[in-house]
Tab-separated table of C-alpha atoms in Angstrom:
chain	number	residue	atom	x	y	z
X	1	MET	CA	34.830	-38.049	7.288
X	2	LYS	CA	30.828	-38.729	8.818
X	3	THR	CA	28.539	-38.081	6.108
X	4	LEU	CA	26.089	-35.065	6.909
X	5	LYS	CA	22.190	-34.726	5.795
X	6	ILE	CA	21.884	-32.161	3.349
X	7	ILE	CA	18.916	-29.300	4.305
X	8	ILE	CA	16.626	-28.577	1.744
X	9	LEU	CA	16.382	-25.098	1.033
X	10	LEU	CA	13.089	-23.942	-0.666
X	11	LEU	CA	12.818	-20.741	-2.564
X	12	ALA	CA	10.610	-18.088	-1.120
X	13	TYR	CA	10.206	-16.150	-4.524
X	14	VAL	CA	6.793	-16.475	-5.726
X	15	PHE	CA	5.697	-15.224	-8.907
X	16	ASN	CA	1.923	-14.512	-9.996
X	17	THR	CA	2.422	-14.716	-14.017
X	18	THR	CA	2.015	-17.762	-15.757
X	19	ILE	CA	3.175	-19.142	-18.888
X	20	THR	CA	1.817	-21.428	-21.214
X	21	ASN	CA	1.300	-24.919	-18.767
X	22	GLY	CA	-0.467	-22.430	-15.981
X	23	GLN	CA	2.968	-22.161	-13.727
X	24	SER	CA	5.043	-19.416	-13.476
X	25	ALA	CA	9.006	-19.851	-14.850
X	26	MET	CA	10.251	-19.746	-11.302
X	27	THR	CA	7.269	-22.284	-10.121
X	28	THR	CA	8.626	-24.728	-12.510
X	29	ALA	CA	12.373	-24.031	-11.561
X	30	LYS	CA	11.366	-24.820	-7.966
X	31	GLU	CA	9.950	-28.364	-8.763
X	32	SER	CA	13.439	-28.987	-11.124
X	33	LEU	CA	14.978	-28.146	-8.409
X	34	LYS	CA	13.228	-30.286	-5.751
X	35	THR	CA	14.034	-33.173	-8.242
X	36	TRP	CA	17.725	-32.093	-7.957
X	37	TYR	CA	17.748	-31.507	-4.302
X	38	SER	CA	16.283	-35.021	-3.856
X	39	LEU	CA	19.099	-36.516	-6.106
X	40	LEU	CA	21.785	-34.323	-4.173
X	41	LYS	CA	20.512	-36.034	-1.116
X	42	SER	CA	20.856	-39.851	-2.469
X	43	GLY	CA	24.620	-39.088	-2.580
X	44	ASN	CA	27.607	-37.730	-0.532
X	45	VAL	CA	28.059	-34.523	-2.210
X	46	GLN	CA	31.133	-32.738	-1.262
X	47	THR	CA	33.485	-29.738	-2.452
X	48	ILE	CA	36.464	-30.724	-4.575
X	49	ASP	CA	38.983	-31.384	-2.273
X	50	GLY	CA	36.801	-33.833	-0.493
X	51	LYS	CA	37.147	-31.834	2.863
X	52	TYR	CA	33.650	-30.683	3.329
X	53	ASN	CA	30.342	-32.089	2.967
X	54	LEU	CA	27.571	-30.260	1.836
X	55	GLN	CA	24.388	-29.595	4.231
X	56	ARG	CA	22.919	-26.787	2.712
X	57	TYR	CA	22.073	-25.295	-0.699
X	58	SER	CA	20.172	-21.892	-1.807
X	59	ILE	CA	19.801	-20.171	-5.339
X	60	SER	CA	18.711	-16.546	-6.479
X	61	LEU	CA	16.784	-15.217	-8.906
X	62	ASP	CA	20.018	-14.127	-10.806
X	63	SER	CA	20.825	-18.068	-10.885
X	64	VAL	CA	23.963	-17.593	-8.477
X	65	ALA	CA	23.856	-21.046	-6.279
X	66	THR	CA	25.205	-20.951	-2.854
X	67	LEU	CA	26.734	-24.533	-0.901
X	68	THR	CA	27.080	-24.584	2.555
X	69	GLY	CA	28.894	-27.580	4.507
X	70	LYS	CA	31.063	-28.858	7.365
X	71	ASN	CA	33.954	-30.826	7.720
X	72	ALA	CA	34.556	-33.658	10.399
X	73	ASP	CA	35.569	-30.421	13.038
X	74	PHE	CA	32.626	-28.585	12.198
X	75	GLU	CA	34.501	-26.127	10.544
X	76	THR	CA	32.081	-24.271	7.854
X	77	ALA	CA	32.661	-23.749	4.186
X	78	LYS	CA	30.747	-21.918	1.637
X	79	SER	CA	30.872	-22.656	-2.271
X	80	VAL	CA	29.272	-20.051	-4.916
X	81	PHE	CA	28.731	-20.489	-8.602
X	82	LYS	CA	26.319	-19.404	-11.294
X	83	ILE	CA	23.904	-21.912	-12.662
X	84	GLN	CA	24.325	-20.860	-16.651
X	85	GLY	CA	24.373	-23.234	-19.757
X	86	LYS	CA	25.303	-26.850	-19.636
X	87	ILE	CA	27.667	-28.907	-17.136
X	88	LYS	CA	29.187	-32.639	-17.594
X	89	TYR	CA	31.059	-35.066	-15.238
X	90	LYS	CA	33.486	-37.236	-14.916
X	91	LEU	CA	34.134	-40.113	-12.959
X	92	ASN	CA	37.218	-39.967	-10.835
X	93	GLN	CA	38.267	-42.632	-8.155
X	94	GLY	CA	34.483	-43.243	-7.046
X	95	TYR	CA	33.341	-39.656	-7.091
X	96	TYR	CA	31.252	-37.970	-10.095
X	97	GLU	CA	32.850	-34.726	-10.552
X	98	PHE	CA	30.795	-31.701	-12.118
X	99	SER	CA	31.891	-28.955	-14.290
X	100	GLY	CA	30.975	-26.565	-16.708
X	101	ASP	CA	32.161	-24.071	-19.416
X	102	GLY	CA	32.855	-20.816	-18.103
X	103	ILE	CA	32.063	-21.485	-14.817
X	104	GLU	CA	33.788	-21.663	-11.764
X	105	ALA	CA	33.252	-22.335	-7.727
X	106	VAL	CA	34.827	-19.921	-5.428
X	107	THR	CA	34.833	-21.838	-1.910
X	108	SER	CA	35.562	-19.382	1.271
X	109	GLU	CA	36.592	-21.433	4.374
X	110	GLN	CA	36.184	-20.296	7.543
X	111	SER	CA	39.422	-19.944	8.126
X	112	GLY	CA	39.745	-17.619	5.536
X	113	LYS	CA	40.763	-19.609	2.778
X	114	THR	CA	39.557	-19.176	-0.659
X	115	THR	CA	40.197	-21.430	-3.224
X	116	LYS	CA	38.639	-20.986	-7.211
X	117	SER	CA	37.729	-24.274	-9.240
X	118	THR	CA	36.431	-25.204	-12.336
X	119	ILE	CA	34.672	-28.507	-10.452
X	120	LEU	CA	31.730	-27.506	-9.124
X	121	PHE	CA	30.946	-30.099	-6.556
X	122	ARG	CA	31.975	-33.911	-6.462
X	123	ILE	CA	29.614	-36.619	-5.426
X	124	GLY	CA	30.124	-40.153	-4.338
X	125	ASN	CA	27.879	-43.336	-3.700
X	126	PHE	CA	26.128	-42.190	-7.052
X	127	THR	CA	25.167	-43.919	-10.296
X	128	LYS	CA	25.266	-42.866	-13.863
X	129	VAL	CA	21.472	-42.429	-14.282
X	130	LYS	CA	21.417	-39.603	-11.503
X	131	ALA	CA	24.729	-38.176	-13.103
X	132	ASP	CA	22.711	-37.554	-16.368
X	133	SER	CA	19.689	-36.516	-14.474
X	134	LEU	CA	21.298	-33.648	-12.806
X	135	VAL	CA	23.023	-32.820	-16.010
X	136	PHE	CA	19.463	-32.461	-17.764
X	137	LEU	CA	18.036	-30.282	-14.552
X	138	PHE	CA	21.011	-28.002	-14.517
X	139	ASP	CA	20.032	-27.055	-17.922
X	140	LYS	CA	16.622	-26.909	-17.677
X	141	ILE	CA	16.896	-24.996	-14.224
X	142	THR	CA	18.987	-22.496	-16.375
X	143	LYS	CA	16.174	-21.893	-19.238
X	144	ASP	CA	13.631	-22.045	-16.383
X	145	LEU	CA	15.109	-19.087	-14.393
X	146	LYS	CA	15.931	-17.032	-17.385
X	147	LEU	CA	12.187	-17.105	-18.350
X	148	ALA	CA	11.697	-15.983	-14.413
X	149	ASP	CA	14.316	-13.365	-14.652
X	150	ALA	CA	12.255	-12.298	-17.766
X	151	GLU	CA	8.663	-12.482	-15.926
X	152	ALA	CA	9.834	-10.502	-13.132
X	153	LYS	CA	11.218	-7.149	-15.193
X	154	GLU	CA	7.677	-7.532	-17.198
X	155	MET	CA	5.812	-7.923	-13.949
X	156	GLU	CA	8.094	-4.827	-12.767
X	157	ALA	CA	6.960	-2.960	-16.246
X	158	GLN	CA	3.314	-3.754	-15.700
X	159	LYS	CA	3.339	-2.468	-12.221
X	160	GLU	CA	4.646	0.649	-13.309
X	161	ARG	CA	2.550	0.858	-16.247
X	162	ASN	CA	-0.475	0.365	-14.003
X	163	GLU	CA	0.902	2.718	-11.046
X	164	ILE	CA	0.837	5.373	-14.476
X	165	LYS	CA	-2.771	4.688	-15.592
X	166	SER	CA	-3.883	4.629	-12.116
X	167	LYS	CA	-2.602	8.150	-11.263
X	168	ALA	CA	-3.918	9.279	-14.587
X	169	ASP	CA	-7.030	8.065	-13.636
X	170	LYS	CA	-6.944	9.458	-10.242
X	171	LYS	CA	-6.138	12.795	-11.738
X	172	VAL	CA	-9.438	12.829	-13.654
X	173	PHE	CA	-11.218	12.070	-10.831
X	174	TYR	CA	-9.613	14.810	-8.525
X	175	ASP	CA	-10.062	17.170	-11.612
X	176	LYS	CA	-13.338	16.497	-11.652
X	177	VAL	CA	-14.219	16.628	-8.285
X	178	LYS	CA	-12.558	19.984	-7.790
X	179	ALA	CA	-14.897	21.351	-10.352
X	180	VAL	CA	-18.339	19.557	-9.694
X	181	ASP	CA	-21.055	20.808	-7.106
X	182	ILE	CA	-19.903	18.156	-4.583
X	183	ASN	CA	-23.117	18.740	-2.535
X	184	ARG	CA	-24.821	16.964	-5.575
X	185	TYR	CA	-22.768	13.421	-4.967
X	186	PHE	CA	-21.466	13.472	-1.384
X	187	PHE	CA	-23.310	14.386	1.566
X	188	ASN	CA	-22.088	16.350	5.046
X	189	LEU	CA	-20.960	14.647	7.732
X	190	THR	CA	-20.138	16.919	11.134
X	191	LEU	CA	-17.652	15.715	12.729
X	192	PRO	CA	-17.704	13.797	15.290
X	193	ASN	CA	-20.731	12.166	13.765
X	194	THR	CA	-21.414	10.256	17.094
X	195	LYS	CA	-20.721	11.282	20.581
X	196	ASP	CA	-19.477	7.837	22.091
X	197	LYS	CA	-17.183	6.772	19.060
X	198	SER	CA	-20.026	4.271	18.294
X	199	PHE	CA	-21.223	4.424	14.542
X	200	ALA	CA	-23.987	6.107	12.247
X	201	THR	CA	-25.527	4.149	9.271
X	202	TYR	CA	-25.283	6.398	5.930
X	203	THR	CA	-26.422	5.291	2.368
X	204	PHE	CA	-23.873	5.294	-0.577
X	205	TYR	CA	-24.470	5.534	-4.164
X	206	GLU	CA	-27.979	6.746	-4.566
X	207	ASN	CA	-26.187	9.587	-6.640
X	208	PRO	CA	-22.747	8.657	-7.260
X	209	LEU	CA	-20.612	10.896	-9.461
X	210	MET	CA	-19.523	8.926	-12.746
X	211	VAL	CA	-15.936	9.278	-14.028
X	212	GLY	CA	-15.083	7.405	-17.077
X	213	ASP	CA	-16.144	3.767	-16.440
X	214	ALA	CA	-15.868	4.206	-12.489
X	215	TYR	CA	-18.733	5.121	-9.883
X	216	TYR	CA	-17.441	7.366	-6.585
X	217	SER	CA	-19.875	8.039	-3.464
X	218	GLY	CA	-19.001	9.218	-0.189
X	219	PHE	CA	-19.459	11.728	2.210
X	220	LYS	CA	-17.505	15.505	2.793
X	221	PHE	CA	-16.810	17.140	6.122
X	222	THR	CA	-15.150	20.667	7.573
X	223	PRO	CA	-12.812	20.034	10.330
X	224	THR	CA	-13.446	22.795	12.943
X	225	ILE	CA	-9.656	22.408	14.348
X	226	ASP	CA	-6.317	21.371	12.869
X	227	GLY	CA	-6.616	17.594	13.492
X	228	TYR	CA	-6.060	14.155	12.327
X	229	LEU	CA	-9.141	12.231	10.922
X	230	TYR	CA	-10.000	9.075	12.952
X	231	TRP	CA	-12.508	6.747	11.359
X	232	TYR	CA	-13.489	3.225	10.713
X	233	PHE	CA	-16.288	2.041	8.364
X	234	HIS	CA	-17.772	-1.742	8.230
X	235	THR	CA	-17.049	-4.214	5.140
X	236	PHE	CA	-16.438	-2.957	1.141
X	237	GLU	CA	-19.442	-3.775	-0.596
X	238	LYS	CA	-19.215	-6.207	-3.540
X	239	GLY	CA	-18.093	-3.888	-6.568
X	240	GLU	CA	-16.144	-1.483	-4.598
X	241	ASP	CA	-12.441	-1.722	-4.796
X	242	SER	CA	-11.033	1.281	-3.334
X	243	PHE	CA	-11.629	4.567	-0.804
X	244	TYR	CA	-9.510	7.919	-0.213
X	245	LEU	CA	-9.623	11.343	0.829
X	246	LEU	CA	-9.311	14.696	-1.159
X	247	ASP	CA	-9.009	18.410	-0.481
X	248	SER	CA	-11.857	19.813	-2.589
X	249	ASP	CA	-10.340	23.259	-3.079
X	250	ARG	CA	-9.376	23.415	-6.742
X	251	ASN	CA	-6.450	25.609	-5.991
X	252	VAL	CA	-4.939	22.304	-3.851
X	253	ASP	CA	-2.916	19.893	-5.606
X	254	ASP	CA	-2.827	17.271	-3.272
X	255	ILE	CA	-3.035	13.824	-5.462
X	256	ASP	CA	0.237	12.694	-4.297
X	257	VAL	CA	-0.679	13.006	-0.471
X	258	SER	CA	-0.524	10.184	1.860
X	259	TYR	CA	-3.450	11.409	3.618
X	260	PHE	CA	-4.163	7.263	4.495
X	261	ASN	CA	-0.775	5.293	4.325
X	262	LYS	CA	-1.785	2.169	6.920
X	263	MET	CA	-5.034	0.336	7.361
X	264	ALA	CA	-6.103	-1.736	10.623
X	265	LEU	CA	-8.750	-4.444	10.709
X	266	PHE	CA	-11.554	-6.158	12.933
X	267	LYS	CA	-13.002	-9.471	12.108
X	268	ASP	CA	-16.641	-9.652	12.934
X	269	GLU	CA	-17.708	-12.906	14.782
X	270	ASP	CA	-18.671	-14.260	11.381
X	271	ASN	CA	-14.646	-13.846	10.455
X	272	LYS	CA	-16.168	-12.575	7.179
X	273	SER	CA	-17.295	-9.231	7.664
X	274	SER	CA	-14.827	-6.577	8.935
X	275	TRP	CA	-14.065	-3.217	10.115
X	276	VAL	CA	-11.485	-1.378	8.300
X	277	ILE	CA	-9.787	0.936	11.222
X	278	GLN	CA	-7.446	3.866	10.485
X	279	LYS	CA	-6.162	7.740	11.413
X	280	SER	CA	-4.880	9.771	9.254
X	281	ALA	CA	-0.958	10.452	8.413
X	282	GLU	CA	-1.908	14.011	7.207
X	283	LYS	CA	-3.101	16.405	9.566
X	284	LEU	CA	-6.375	18.304	8.001
X	285	LYS	CA	-6.841	21.975	8.209
X	286	LYS	CA	-9.461	23.674	9.920
X	287	GLY	CA	-12.018	25.305	7.618
X	288	LYS	CA	-11.253	23.135	4.579
X	289	THR	CA	-13.913	20.840	3.432
X	290	TYR	CA	-12.458	17.792	2.327
X	291	VAL	CA	-14.432	14.557	0.578
X	292	LEU	CA	-14.057	11.080	1.846
X	293	TRP	CA	-14.837	9.052	-1.404
X	294	PHE	CA	-15.037	5.036	-2.214
X	295	LYS	CA	-14.921	3.955	-5.645
X	296	ALA	CA	-16.932	1.230	-7.646
X	297	LYS	CA	-15.540	-0.615	-10.920
X	298	SER	CA	-19.218	-0.770	-12.321
X	299	LYS	CA	-22.249	0.867	-10.975
X	300	ILE	CA	-23.874	-0.873	-7.756
X	301	PRO	CA	-27.203	-0.324	-5.925
X	302	PRO	CA	-27.566	1.918	-2.826
X	303	HIS	CA	-26.283	0.310	0.329
X	304	LYS	CA	-25.727	1.274	3.763
X	305	LYS	CA	-22.286	1.761	5.486
X	306	LYS	CA	-21.532	1.855	9.326
X	307	ILE	CA	-19.814	4.797	10.190
X	308	PHE	CA	-17.717	6.527	13.220
X	309	ALA	CA	-15.672	9.799	12.345
X	310	ALA	CA	-13.851	12.488	13.923
X	311	ILE	CA	-11.142	15.174	14.443
X	312	GLU	CA	-8.455	15.053	16.848
X	313	ALA	CA	-5.727	17.610	17.875
X	314	SER	CA	-2.676	14.609	17.704
X	315	ASN	CA	-2.599	11.723	16.164
X	316	SER	CA	-0.212	9.915	18.758
X	317	ALA	CA	-3.170	7.621	19.915
X	318	MET	CA	-2.918	4.077	18.838
X	319	LEU	CA	-5.841	2.592	17.421
X	320	SER	CA	-6.611	0.136	20.174
X	321	GLU	CA	-6.342	2.919	22.710
X	322	TYR	CA	-8.687	5.309	20.948
X	323	PHE	CA	-11.062	2.261	20.266
X	324	ASN	CA	-10.409	0.598	23.241
X	325	ALA	CA	-14.335	0.311	23.885
X	326	GLN	CA	-15.442	-0.436	19.836
X	327	PHE	CA	-12.939	-3.324	19.260
X	328	ASP	CA	-11.227	-5.626	21.640
X	329	GLU	CA	-8.719	-6.762	19.178
X	330	ILE	CA	-7.285	-4.753	16.271
X	331	VAL	CA	-5.529	-6.347	13.500
X	332	GLY	CA	-2.506	-4.161	12.553
X	333	ASP	CA	-2.685	-1.361	15.160
X	334	PHE	CA	-0.954	1.660	14.886
């Protein structure tokens, strides 16, 4: 049987959470897997019956390993088993056969035949030193993947906690804005604010509204028709981390309304500063006053922003179509 090259499939799952050595558990597991891959490449890896030489190897976050191979007639087979605990091996007619307590490999052939075996795979043209290394790495990868799974669950829990906190902070701000005199903190913009969709320049954070430990600045506007906001602005200032829109009516609960759910960009020639370009997902109502706000995590000096904004009856126009004279290449067009 002609030995086929093993193709390495690297994992695409990346975590940001770090452990004590500065790496995520999945990153550590991936490094161990790379070493395992190189060991597998150095031998002739087969299914237990010797019919299929294995070509590809992948592994999921829940430790399920999938080995795919072909025989001399280019028929395929897929063998699946769980990476857990420890494995052992024995030398049988020149092949190292690997098995594990409570671990079973299920091999499905192209013909539809399925076989089960406590022998996970066999390797020829191998050495005892390499076999011992596979045993060690198997145990290490098992532990790393358990840590990675714990990390993933913690990240999901942290994400949920952050979302709860973010919504709570947002509610405090919404309640505050709907209770204060918005004319003190947000300047008025008559839309459209320019005639030809070019920008006008305005100063922000001269008199920001402080809520908790954050500072808010922006503008208010009152649509003269029912319609959608088309707008753009030039760059975030250092210290700013978000912006959004709300209905200033204290009787309206719009904290969960997705006024903006997409963003497009245009990069300046310096490739550093950029323009944020959007249209609202929700139709705004004639005669209602809305506040478009920017948030800074700490007090920042007053600064100028270049802005265009207009209300259109329909949001069917693509941003590149609507702003074709202002931006020649919009990234994330919608």
